[in-house]
mmCIF file of C-alpha atoms and ligand atoms in Angstrom:
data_model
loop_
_atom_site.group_PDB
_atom_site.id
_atom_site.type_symbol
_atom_site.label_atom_id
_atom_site.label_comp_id
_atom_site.label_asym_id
_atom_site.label_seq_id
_atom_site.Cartn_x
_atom_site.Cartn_y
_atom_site.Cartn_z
ATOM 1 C CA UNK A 96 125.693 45.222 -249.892
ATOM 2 C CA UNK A 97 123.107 44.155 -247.167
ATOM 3 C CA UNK A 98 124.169 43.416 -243.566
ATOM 4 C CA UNK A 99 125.391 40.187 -243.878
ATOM 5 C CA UNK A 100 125.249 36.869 -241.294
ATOM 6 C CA UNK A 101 128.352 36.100 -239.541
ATOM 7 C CA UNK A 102 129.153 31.937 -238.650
ATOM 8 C CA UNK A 103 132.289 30.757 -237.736
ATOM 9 C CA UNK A 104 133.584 27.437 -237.553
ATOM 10 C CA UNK A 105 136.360 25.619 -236.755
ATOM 11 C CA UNK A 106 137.975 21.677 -237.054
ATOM 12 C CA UNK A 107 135.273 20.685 -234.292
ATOM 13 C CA UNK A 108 132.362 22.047 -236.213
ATOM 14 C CA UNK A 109 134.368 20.313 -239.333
ATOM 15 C CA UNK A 110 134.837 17.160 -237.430
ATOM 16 C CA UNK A 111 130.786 17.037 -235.981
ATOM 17 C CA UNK A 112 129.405 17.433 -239.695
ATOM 18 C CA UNK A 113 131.349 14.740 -240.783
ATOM 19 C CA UNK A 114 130.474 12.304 -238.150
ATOM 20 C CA UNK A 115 126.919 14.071 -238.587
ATOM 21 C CA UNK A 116 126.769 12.272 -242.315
ATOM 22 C CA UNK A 117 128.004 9.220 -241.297
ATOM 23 C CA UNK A 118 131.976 9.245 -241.344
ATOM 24 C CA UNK A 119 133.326 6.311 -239.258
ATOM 25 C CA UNK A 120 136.202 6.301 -236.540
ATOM 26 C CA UNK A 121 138.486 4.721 -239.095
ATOM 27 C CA UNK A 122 138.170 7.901 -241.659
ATOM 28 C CA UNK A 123 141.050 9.729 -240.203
ATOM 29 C CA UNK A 124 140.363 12.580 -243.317
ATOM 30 C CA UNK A 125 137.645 13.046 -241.653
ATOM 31 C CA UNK A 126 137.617 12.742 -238.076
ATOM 32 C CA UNK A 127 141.131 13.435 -237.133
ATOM 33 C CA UNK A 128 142.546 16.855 -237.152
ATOM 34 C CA UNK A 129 146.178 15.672 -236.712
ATOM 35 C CA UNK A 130 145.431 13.389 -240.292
ATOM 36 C CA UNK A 131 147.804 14.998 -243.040
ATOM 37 C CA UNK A 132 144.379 15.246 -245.308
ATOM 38 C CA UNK A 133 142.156 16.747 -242.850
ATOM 39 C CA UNK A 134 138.940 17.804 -244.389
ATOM 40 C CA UNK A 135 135.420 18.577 -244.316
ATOM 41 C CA UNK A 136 133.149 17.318 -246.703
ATOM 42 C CA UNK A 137 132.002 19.257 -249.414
ATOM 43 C CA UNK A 138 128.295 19.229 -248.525
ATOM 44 C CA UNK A 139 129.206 21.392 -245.253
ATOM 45 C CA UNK A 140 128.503 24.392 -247.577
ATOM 46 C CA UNK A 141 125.265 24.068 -246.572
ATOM 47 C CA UNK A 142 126.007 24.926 -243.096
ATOM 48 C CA UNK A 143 126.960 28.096 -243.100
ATOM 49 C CA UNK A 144 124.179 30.030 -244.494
ATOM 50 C CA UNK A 145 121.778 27.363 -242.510
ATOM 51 C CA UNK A 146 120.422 29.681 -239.848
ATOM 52 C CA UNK A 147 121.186 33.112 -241.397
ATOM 53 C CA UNK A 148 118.701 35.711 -241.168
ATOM 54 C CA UNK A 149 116.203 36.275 -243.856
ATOM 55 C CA UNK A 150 115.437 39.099 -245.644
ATOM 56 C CA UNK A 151 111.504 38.368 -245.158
ATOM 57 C CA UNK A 152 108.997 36.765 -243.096
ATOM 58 C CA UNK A 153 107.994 32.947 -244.490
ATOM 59 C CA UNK A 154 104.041 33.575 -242.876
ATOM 60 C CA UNK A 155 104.338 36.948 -244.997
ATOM 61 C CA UNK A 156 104.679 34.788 -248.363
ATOM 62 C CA UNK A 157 102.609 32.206 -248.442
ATOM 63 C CA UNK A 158 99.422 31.417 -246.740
ATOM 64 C CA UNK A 159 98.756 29.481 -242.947
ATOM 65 C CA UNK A 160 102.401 28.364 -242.833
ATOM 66 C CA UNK A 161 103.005 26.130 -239.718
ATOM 67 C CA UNK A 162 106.532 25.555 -239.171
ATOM 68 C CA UNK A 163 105.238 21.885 -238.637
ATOM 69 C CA UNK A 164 104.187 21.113 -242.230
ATOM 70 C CA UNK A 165 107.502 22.264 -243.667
ATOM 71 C CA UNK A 166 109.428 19.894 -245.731
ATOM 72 C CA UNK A 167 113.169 20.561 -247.313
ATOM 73 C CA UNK A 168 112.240 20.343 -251.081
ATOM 74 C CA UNK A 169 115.390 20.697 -253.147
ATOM 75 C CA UNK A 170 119.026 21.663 -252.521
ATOM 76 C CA UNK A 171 121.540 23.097 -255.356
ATOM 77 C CA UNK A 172 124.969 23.717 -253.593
ATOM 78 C CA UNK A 173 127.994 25.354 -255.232
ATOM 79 C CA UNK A 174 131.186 25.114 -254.196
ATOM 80 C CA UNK A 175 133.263 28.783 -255.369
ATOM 81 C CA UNK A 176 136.500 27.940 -253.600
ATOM 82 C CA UNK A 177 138.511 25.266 -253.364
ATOM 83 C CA UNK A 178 140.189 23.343 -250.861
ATOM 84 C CA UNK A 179 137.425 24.215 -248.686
ATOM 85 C CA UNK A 180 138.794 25.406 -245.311
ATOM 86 C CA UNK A 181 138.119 23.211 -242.366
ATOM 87 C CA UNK A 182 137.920 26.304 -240.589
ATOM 88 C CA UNK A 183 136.823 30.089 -241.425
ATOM 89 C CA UNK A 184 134.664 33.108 -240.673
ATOM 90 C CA UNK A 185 131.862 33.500 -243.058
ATOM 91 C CA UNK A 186 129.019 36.127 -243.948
ATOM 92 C CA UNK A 187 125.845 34.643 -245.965
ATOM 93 C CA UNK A 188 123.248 36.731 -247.848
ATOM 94 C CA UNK A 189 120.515 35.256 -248.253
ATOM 95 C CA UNK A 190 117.565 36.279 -250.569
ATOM 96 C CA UNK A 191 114.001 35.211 -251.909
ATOM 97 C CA UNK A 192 114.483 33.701 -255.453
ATOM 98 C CA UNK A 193 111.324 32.150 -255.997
ATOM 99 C CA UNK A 194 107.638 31.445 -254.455
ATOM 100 C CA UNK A 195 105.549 28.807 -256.138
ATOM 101 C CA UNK A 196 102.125 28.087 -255.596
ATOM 102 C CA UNK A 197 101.210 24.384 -255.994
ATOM 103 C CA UNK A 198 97.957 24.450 -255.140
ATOM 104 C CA UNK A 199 97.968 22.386 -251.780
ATOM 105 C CA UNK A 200 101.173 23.742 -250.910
ATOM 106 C CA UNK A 201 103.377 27.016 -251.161
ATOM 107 C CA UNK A 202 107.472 26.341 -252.115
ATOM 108 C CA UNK A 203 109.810 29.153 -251.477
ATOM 109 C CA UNK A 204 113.699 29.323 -253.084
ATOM 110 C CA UNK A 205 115.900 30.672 -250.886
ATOM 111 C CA UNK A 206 119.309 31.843 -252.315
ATOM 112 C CA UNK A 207 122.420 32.626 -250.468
ATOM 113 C CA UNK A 208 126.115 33.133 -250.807
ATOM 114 C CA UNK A 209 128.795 32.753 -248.260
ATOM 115 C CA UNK A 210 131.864 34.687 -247.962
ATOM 116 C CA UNK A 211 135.302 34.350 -246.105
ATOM 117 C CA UNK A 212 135.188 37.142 -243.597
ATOM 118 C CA UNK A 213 138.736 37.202 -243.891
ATOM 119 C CA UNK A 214 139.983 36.503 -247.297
ATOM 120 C CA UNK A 215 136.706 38.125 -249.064
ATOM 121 C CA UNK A 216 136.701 35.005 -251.549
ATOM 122 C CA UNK A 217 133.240 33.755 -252.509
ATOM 123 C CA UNK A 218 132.923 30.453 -250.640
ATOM 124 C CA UNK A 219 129.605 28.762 -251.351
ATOM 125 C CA UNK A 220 126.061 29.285 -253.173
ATOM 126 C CA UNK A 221 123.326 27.494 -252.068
ATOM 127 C CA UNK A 222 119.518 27.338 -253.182
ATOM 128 C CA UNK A 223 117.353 26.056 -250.741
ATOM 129 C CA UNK A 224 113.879 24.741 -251.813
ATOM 130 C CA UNK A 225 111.086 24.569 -248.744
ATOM 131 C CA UNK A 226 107.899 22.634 -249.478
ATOM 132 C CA UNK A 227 105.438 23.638 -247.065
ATOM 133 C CA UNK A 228 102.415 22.127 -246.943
ATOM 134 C CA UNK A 229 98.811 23.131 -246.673
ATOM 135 C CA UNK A 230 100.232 26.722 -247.777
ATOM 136 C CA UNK A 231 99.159 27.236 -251.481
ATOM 137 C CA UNK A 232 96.041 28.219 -252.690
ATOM 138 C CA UNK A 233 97.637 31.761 -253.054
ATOM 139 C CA UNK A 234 97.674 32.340 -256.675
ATOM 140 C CA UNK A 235 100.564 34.552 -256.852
ATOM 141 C CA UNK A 236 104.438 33.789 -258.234
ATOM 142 C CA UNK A 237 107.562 34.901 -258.327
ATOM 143 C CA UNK A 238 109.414 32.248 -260.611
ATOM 144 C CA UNK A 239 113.098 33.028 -260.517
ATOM 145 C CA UNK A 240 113.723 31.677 -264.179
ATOM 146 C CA UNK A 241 116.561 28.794 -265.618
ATOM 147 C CA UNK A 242 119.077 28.959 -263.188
ATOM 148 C CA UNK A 243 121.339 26.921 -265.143
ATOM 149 C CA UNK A 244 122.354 23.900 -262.664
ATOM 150 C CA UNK A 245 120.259 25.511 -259.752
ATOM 151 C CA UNK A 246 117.396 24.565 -261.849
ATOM 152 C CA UNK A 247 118.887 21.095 -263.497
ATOM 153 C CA UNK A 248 116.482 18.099 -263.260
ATOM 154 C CA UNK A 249 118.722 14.999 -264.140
ATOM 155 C CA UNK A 250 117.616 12.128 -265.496
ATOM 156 C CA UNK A 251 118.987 8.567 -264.742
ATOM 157 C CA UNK A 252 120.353 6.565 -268.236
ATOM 158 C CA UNK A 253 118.464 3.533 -268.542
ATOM 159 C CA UNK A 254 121.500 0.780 -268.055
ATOM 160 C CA UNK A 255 122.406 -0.586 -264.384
ATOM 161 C CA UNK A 256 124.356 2.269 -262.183
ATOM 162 C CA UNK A 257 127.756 2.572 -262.993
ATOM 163 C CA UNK A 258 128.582 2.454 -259.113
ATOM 164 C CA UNK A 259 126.459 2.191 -256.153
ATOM 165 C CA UNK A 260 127.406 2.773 -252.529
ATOM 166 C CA UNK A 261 125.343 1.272 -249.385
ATOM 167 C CA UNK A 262 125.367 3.483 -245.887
ATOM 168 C CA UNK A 263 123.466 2.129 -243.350
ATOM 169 C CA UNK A 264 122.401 5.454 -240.896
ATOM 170 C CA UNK A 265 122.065 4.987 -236.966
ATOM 171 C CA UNK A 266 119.399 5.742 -234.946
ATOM 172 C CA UNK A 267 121.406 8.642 -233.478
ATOM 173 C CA UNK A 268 121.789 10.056 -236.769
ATOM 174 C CA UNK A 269 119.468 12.686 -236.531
ATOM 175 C CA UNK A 270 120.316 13.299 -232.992
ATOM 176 C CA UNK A 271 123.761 13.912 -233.891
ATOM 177 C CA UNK A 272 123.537 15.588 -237.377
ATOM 178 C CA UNK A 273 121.289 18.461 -235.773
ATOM 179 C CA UNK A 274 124.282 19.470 -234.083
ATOM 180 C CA UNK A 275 125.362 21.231 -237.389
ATOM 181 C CA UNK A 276 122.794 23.822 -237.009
ATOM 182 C CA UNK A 277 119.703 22.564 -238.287
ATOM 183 C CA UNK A 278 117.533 22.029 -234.441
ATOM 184 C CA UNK A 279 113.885 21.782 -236.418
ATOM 185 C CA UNK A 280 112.079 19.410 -233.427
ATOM 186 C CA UNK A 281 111.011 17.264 -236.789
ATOM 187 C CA UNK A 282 114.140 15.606 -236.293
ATOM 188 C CA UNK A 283 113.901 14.776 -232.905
ATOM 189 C CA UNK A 284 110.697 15.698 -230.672
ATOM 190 C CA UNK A 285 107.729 12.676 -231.335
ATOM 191 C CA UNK A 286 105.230 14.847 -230.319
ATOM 192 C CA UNK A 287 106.054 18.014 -233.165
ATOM 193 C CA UNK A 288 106.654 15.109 -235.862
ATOM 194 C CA UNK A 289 103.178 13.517 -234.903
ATOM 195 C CA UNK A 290 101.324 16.570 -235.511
ATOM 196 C CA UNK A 291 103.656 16.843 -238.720
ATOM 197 C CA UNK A 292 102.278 13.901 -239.671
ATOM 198 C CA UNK A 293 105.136 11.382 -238.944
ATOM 199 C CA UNK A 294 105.008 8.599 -236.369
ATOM 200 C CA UNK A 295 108.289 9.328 -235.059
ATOM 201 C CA UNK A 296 110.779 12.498 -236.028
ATOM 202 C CA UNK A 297 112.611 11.941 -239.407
ATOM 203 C CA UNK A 298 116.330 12.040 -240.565
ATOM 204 C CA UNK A 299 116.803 15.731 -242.031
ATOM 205 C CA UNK A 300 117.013 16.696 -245.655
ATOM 206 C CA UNK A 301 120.446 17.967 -245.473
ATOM 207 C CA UNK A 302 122.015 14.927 -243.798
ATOM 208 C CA UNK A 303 121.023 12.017 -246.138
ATOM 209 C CA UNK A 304 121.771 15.182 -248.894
ATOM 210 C CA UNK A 305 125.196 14.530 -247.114
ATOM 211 C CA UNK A 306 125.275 11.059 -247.225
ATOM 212 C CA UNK A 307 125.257 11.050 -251.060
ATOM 213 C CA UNK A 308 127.328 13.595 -251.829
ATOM 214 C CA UNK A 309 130.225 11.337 -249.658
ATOM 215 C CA UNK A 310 129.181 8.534 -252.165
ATOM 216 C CA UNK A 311 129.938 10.740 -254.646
ATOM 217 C CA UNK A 312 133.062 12.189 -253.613
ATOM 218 C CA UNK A 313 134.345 8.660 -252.469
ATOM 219 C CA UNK A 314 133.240 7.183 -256.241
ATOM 220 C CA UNK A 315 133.868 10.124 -258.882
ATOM 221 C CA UNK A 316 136.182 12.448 -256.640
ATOM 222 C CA UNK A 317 135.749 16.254 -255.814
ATOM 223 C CA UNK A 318 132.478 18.166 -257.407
ATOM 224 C CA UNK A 319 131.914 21.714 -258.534
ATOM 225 C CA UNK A 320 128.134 21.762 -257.677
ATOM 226 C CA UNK A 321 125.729 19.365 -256.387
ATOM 227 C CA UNK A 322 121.212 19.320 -257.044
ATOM 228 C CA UNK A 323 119.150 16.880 -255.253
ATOM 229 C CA UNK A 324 115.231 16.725 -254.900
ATOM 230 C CA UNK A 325 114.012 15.098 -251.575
ATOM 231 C CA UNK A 326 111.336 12.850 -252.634
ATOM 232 C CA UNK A 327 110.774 10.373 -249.353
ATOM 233 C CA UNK A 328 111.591 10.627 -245.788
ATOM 234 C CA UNK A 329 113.882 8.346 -244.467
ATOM 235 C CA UNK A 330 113.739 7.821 -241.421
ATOM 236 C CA UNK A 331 116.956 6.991 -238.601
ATOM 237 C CA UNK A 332 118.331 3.796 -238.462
ATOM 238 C CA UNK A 333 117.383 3.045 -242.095
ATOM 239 C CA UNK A 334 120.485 2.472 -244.583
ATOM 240 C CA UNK A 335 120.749 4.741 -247.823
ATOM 241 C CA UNK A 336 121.421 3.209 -251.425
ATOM 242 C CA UNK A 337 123.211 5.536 -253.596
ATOM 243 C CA UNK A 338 122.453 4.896 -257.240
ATOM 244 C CA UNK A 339 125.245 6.531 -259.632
ATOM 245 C CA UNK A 340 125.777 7.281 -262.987
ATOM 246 C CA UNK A 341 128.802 8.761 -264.826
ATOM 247 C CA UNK A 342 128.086 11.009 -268.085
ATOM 248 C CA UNK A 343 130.811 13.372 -269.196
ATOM 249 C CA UNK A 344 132.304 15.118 -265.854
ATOM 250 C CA UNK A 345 128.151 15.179 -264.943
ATOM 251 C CA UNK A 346 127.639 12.235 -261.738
ATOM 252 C CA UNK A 347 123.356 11.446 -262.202
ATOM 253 C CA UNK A 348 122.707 9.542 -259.498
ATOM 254 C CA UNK A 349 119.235 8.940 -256.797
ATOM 255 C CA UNK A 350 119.278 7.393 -253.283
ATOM 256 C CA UNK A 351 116.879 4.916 -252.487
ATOM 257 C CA UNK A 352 115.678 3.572 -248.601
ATOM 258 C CA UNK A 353 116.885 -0.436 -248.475
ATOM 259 C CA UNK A 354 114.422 -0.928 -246.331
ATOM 260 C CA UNK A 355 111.422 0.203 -248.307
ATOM 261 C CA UNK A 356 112.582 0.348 -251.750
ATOM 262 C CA UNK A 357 111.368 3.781 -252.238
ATOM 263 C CA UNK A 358 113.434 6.809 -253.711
ATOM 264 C CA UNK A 359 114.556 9.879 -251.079
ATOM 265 C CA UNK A 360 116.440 11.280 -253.534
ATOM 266 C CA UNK A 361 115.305 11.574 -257.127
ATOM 267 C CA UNK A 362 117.045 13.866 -260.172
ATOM 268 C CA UNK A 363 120.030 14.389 -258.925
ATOM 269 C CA UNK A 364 123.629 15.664 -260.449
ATOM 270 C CA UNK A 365 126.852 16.473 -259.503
ATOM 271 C CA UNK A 366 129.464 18.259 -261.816
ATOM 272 C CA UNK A 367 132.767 16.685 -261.188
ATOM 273 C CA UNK A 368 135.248 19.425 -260.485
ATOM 274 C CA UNK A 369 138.838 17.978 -262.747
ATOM 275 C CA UNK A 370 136.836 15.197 -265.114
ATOM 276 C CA UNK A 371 140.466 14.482 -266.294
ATOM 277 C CA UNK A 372 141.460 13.706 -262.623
ATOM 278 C CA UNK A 373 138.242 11.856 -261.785
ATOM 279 C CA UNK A 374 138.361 8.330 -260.948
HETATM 280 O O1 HDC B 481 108.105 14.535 -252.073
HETATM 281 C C1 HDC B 481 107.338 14.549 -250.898
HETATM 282 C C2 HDC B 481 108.209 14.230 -249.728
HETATM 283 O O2 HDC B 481 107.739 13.785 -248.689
HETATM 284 N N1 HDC B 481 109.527 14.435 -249.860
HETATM 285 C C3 HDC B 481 110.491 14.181 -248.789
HETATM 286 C C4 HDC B 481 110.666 15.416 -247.970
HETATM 287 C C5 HDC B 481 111.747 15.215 -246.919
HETATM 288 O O3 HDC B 481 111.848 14.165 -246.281
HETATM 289 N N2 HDC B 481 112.604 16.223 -246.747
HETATM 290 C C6 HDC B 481 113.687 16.138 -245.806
HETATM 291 C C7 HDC B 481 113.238 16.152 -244.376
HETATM 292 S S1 HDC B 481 112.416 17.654 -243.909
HETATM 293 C C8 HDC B 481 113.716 18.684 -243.374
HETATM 294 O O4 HDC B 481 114.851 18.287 -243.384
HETATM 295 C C9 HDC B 481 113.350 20.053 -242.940
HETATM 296 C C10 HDC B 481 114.548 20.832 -242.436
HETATM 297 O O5 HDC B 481 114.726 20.652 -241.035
HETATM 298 C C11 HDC B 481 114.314 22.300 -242.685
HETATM 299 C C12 HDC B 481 114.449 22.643 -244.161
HETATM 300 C C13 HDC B 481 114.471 24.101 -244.346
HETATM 301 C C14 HDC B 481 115.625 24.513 -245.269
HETATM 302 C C15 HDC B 481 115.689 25.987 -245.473
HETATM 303 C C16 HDC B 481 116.799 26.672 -244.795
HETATM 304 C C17 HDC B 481 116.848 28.100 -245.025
HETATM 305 C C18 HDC B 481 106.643 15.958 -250.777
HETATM 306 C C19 HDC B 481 105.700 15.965 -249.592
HETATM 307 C C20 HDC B 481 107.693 17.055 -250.654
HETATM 308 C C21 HDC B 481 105.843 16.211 -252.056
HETATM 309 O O6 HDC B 481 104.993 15.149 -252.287
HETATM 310 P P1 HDC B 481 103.491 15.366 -252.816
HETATM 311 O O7 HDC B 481 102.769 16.302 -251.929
HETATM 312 O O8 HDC B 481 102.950 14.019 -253.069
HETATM 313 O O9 HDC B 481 103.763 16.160 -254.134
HETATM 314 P P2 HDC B 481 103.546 15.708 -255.629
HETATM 315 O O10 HDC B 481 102.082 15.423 -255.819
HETATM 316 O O11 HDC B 481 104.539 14.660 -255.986
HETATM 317 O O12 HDC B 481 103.944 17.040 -256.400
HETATM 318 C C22 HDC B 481 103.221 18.241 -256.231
HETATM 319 C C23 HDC B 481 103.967 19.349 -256.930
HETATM 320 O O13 HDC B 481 105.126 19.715 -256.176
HETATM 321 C C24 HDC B 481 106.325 19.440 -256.896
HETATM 322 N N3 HDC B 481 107.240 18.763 -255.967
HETATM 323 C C25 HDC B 481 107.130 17.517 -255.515
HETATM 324 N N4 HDC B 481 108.114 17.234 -254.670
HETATM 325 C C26 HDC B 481 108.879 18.330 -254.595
HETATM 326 C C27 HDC B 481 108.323 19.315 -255.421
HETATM 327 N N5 HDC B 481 108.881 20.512 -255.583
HETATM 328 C C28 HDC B 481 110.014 20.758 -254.886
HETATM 329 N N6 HDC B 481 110.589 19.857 -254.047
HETATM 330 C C29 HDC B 481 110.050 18.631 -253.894
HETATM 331 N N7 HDC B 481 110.657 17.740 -253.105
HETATM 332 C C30 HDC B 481 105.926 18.535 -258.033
HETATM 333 O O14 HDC B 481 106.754 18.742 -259.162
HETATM 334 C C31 HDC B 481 104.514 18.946 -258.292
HETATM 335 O O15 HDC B 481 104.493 20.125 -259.094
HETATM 336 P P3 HDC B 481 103.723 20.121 -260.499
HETATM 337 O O16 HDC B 481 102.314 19.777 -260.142
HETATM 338 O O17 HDC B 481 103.897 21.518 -260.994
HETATM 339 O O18 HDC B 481 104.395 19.077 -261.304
#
């Protein structure tokens, strides 16, 4: 087994995240450490592995990659244990899974588990898709195959949503959800978002990602595994329409801007963890 990377966290880091996707004063669960339930959401799993060291060199895979043209993709997120601990020392492995070239632009598949440092349980899997623009054109690929729900594209039923939940972000969402680890200047320098080709820095991936997955949770209870495909920016201050569907212990669902109309979230899935539980 490779070298792993350590990250530790604790009821701060649990309490931060939370507030990070949007949990209000008035969620004790979630922002109280002294609440009876206290919890982390299950989309922290993607924190963890967030900054761990890769096994390879991005500009050594695909062609003129600028960190600025770099767009989260996709994220598949498993969760192996459950409760999940508000607090624990972790080791994440990442590796490459898959590089694909799309012709204007190179997408790499990143796949990594996490461990409890101290229990040695399997914590979380997570497959992180990067879109990076400007970087295809390479002709070679590694395609990492049917993944089973890694790979799932789901597809909306045609009647009305079954539920649908309404989050209106701040404009210090970014600011404050970069405190979990992802610090790309996309999210909060103007002048690297300009040259990325965005008026003014954008709300990450990973927090409206977060956002969704606490509609979920709130609607349909506790999930298994979780697959979204970021489709549109959204940008800070704008509020998040969450757009679900219940099919067998399977939660479809897409996220939409209010403000715009437009999808950020398309294809999406959750499998519910106890369907007989689930609300
Ligand atoms: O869909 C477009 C878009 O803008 N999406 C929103 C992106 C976004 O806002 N992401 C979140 C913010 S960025 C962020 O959070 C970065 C973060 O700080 C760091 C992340 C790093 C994580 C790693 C940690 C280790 C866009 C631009 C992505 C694609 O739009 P177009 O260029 O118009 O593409 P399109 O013509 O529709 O399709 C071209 C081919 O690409 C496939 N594709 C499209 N969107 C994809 C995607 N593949 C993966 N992910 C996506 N989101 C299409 O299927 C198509 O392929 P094919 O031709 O084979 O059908």
């Amino acid at each position: 087994q490779p070298e792993g990377t350590d990250f530790s966290y604790d009821e701060r880091d649990t309490i931060l995240y939370n507030l990070g996707v949007g949990a209000k004063r008035t969620d004790l669960p979630l922002v109280y450490e002294n609440s009876e339930s206290f919890q982390v959401l299950p989309t922290f799993g993607v924190v963890p592995t967030f900054n761990a060291a890769l096994p390879f060199n991005v500009a050594d895979i695909v062609p003129n990659f600028s960190p600025m043209m770099l767009l989260h993709g996709e994220q598949y997120l498993e969760i192996l244990s459950h409760p999940i601990p508000t607090e624990a020392d972790t080791l994440s492995y990442p590796k490459l899974v898959e590089v694909i070239d799309k012709g204007n632009a190179g997408i790499i598949v990143i796949g990594s588990t996490t461990k409890d440092k101290r229990t040695g349980k399997d914590l979380f899997y997570n497959e992180n898709t990067v879109f990076v623009r400007g970087s295809g054109g390479f002709g070679g690929q590694t395609t990492g195959g049917d993944r089973g729900a890694a790979t799932r594209v789901y597809k909306p039923p045609q009647r009305k949503p079954d539920a649908v939940v309404e989050e209106k972000t701040t404009e210090e969402q970014a600011a404050v959800y970069r405190l979990s680890g992802d610090r790309n200047p996309l999210h909060i320098d103007p002048d690297f978002s300009k040259v990325g080709g965005f008026k003014v820095p954008i709300l990450h991936g990973l927090c409206f990602f977060g956002i969704s997955g606490k509609a979920v949770l709130n609607t349909f209870g506790m999930f298994k595994n979780i697959k979204v495909r970021f489709v549109g920016i959204v940008l800070p201050g704008q509020t998040i329409i969450t757009e679900m569907w219940k099919e067998g212990n399977i939660v479809i669902f897409q996220t939409r801007v209010k403000e715009t109309g437009k999808l950020c979230i398309a294809g999406a899935g959750a499998e519910i963890l106890d369907a007989g539980k689930s609300k």
